[in-house]
Amino acid sequence: MPEHVDLMTGRRIVRCFIYARISEDREGAGLGIERQVEDCHTLAEQLSNPQVEFRVVRVFEDNDLSAYSGKPRPDYLAMLQALRDDEADCVLAWHTDRLHRSPSELEEYINVCEPRQVDTRTAKSGHLDLTTATGRMIARQLGVQARYEVERMIERQRRKRDQMAARGEYFGGRRPFGYEPDGILPRSLICPRCGKNEPKAFVSVRLCLACGQEGGFVNDHTCRGCGSRDGFTVECLCRGCDSRADIAPGSEAALVEEAVDQLLAGASLNSIAAGWNEDGIPTSTGHKWAGTEVRSLVLRPRNAGILVHRRQEAGRGGWRALVDEPKWRSLVAMLTDEARRTSPGGARRHLGTGLYVCGVHGNTMRVVTGNSTPSYACRTTKHVMRRADLLDDHVQLAVLERVTRPDAAELLAARDEPVDVRGAQKDMREARATLDDLAAALGRGEMDMLEWRVASGAAKQRLAAAEKVLADAVKLNPVVGLVGSEDPEVAWNMLDLGRKRAVIDYLMTVAVLPARHGRMPGGGYWDPDAVRIDWK
């Protein structure tokens, strides 16, 4: 390695790289990185003397990236390449575990540094001489110790989260939209009796589903009072008057359920996002909404009071639900099953695309533009075409006429067989309790894995069947809000495109037939007889 000398002072120059890394920037400002870099600069000054100057020529920083996770560290990789290019003689780090905690990474680092005689010095763990067998042995021992400490920390964290999951506790993290920072109290509550609305005025309690009494529950959700394993529900009580709190209208918690109701009634994700942005309602991090973020929000199991642990539902969470479980599962089924959707978000731009059908072949119709006014056309051929604006107006007038008839109230009647919600929820609780018992028996060594798989199969099937029943439990009627409205036309115009499409899909089948040629008897070229509306 060529020697570098400062011509002004005559001192030998040791070119130094500083590498700093922090796994989790809790302060959010890179302050942990800054402190490491400062300590490394101090180390360079301490190593320098009248004959040698340890001069920092470049600083590499990886913020919020773990050396253990296996994720690429851009600056670390850039530093290795710079070392291969002989751009430095020494690497300064705060501690060896800032450089690497993986044995494979350490070996790669040694392979880069040893042939080039690159020195490694740290502010907290001393000097690593990778040019000698002893130095490399010490580096490997330090790496093994660091890996052991990380694995032990991960085991402790997993055990803690397992215990929290068994108790239905909140894991923490970013404030969930609709909840206070503690993740337990809905945002916002109000006492119907005394009017208090500060978060500190309320407390969450767990009530046994069997006896209705407040009390303690052991880890498997067994009530200490009556011994029931039916589980619990969570309510928020006013500390002052012991009344059950209501969710304040217009609050974040209320908006979550309103969004679920709107989506089940046919609204689009993008329309909800646009409405919230227009009303100045930010996300929990203060940003604007997008349709994808609304989707993530409403699909959140915690909205139904469901705890998720290791990416699986782990029973009832210890917070008040914002949405009833049957309603939430119905929404999940609608948003995740393409076959059940009548309005795929913002993909549709016209009222009848995919809804109107060709009266000749029965195919759905699409909009074509070409060089003329947009028109609906059969997807197979253009033997049936109709101006989009005239056809949409015709259909909308038919909708308004139907919802103002004397018998319009009949449209609100349920068309499907009622679902046994309580029975399905009972099946879910019992199936989960069975799976918990089998898991405990497996952990105690009372059965082997093969026996567990056989025994748990029936419980899993029962759980899946109950979840499917709940997924079909709630189907909101899209005409609610139109029937009985003082001005149905105003109510109709206030609906977004998705809601309008859902109303049409609920009320009618629109079949478009070949139109008569020439001017119609009443004047104009629109042929209303070429549109057949079959009411459902």
Coordinates of C-alpha atoms in Angstrom, one line a residue, residues 402-416 477 479-480 483-484 506-507 536:
R402 CA -89.0 4.0 -9.1
V403 CA -87.8 5.3 -5.7
T404 CA -90.8 7.8 -5.6
R405 CA -93.5 5.2 -6.2
P406 CA -95.9 4.5 -3.4
D407 CA -94.5 1.0 -2.9
A408 CA -90.9 2.3 -2.8
A409 CA -90.6 1.2 0.8
E410 CA -90.6 -2.4 -0.3
L411 CA -87.2 -1.8 -1.9
L412 CA -85.7 -1.6 1.6
A413 CA -86.8 -5.1 2.5
A414 CA -84.1 -7.7 2.9
R415 CA -83.8 -10.0 -0.2
D416 CA -81.5 -12.6 1.4
N477 CA -79.1 -1.7 0.8
V479 CA -81.2 2.6 -2.0
V480 CA -81.2 3.7 1.6
V483 CA -86.4 6.1 -0.6
G484 CA -88.3 8.6 1.5
Y506 CA -79.6 -3.5 -7.1
L507 CA -82.7 -2.2 -8.8
K536 CA -85.3 -7.0 -9.8

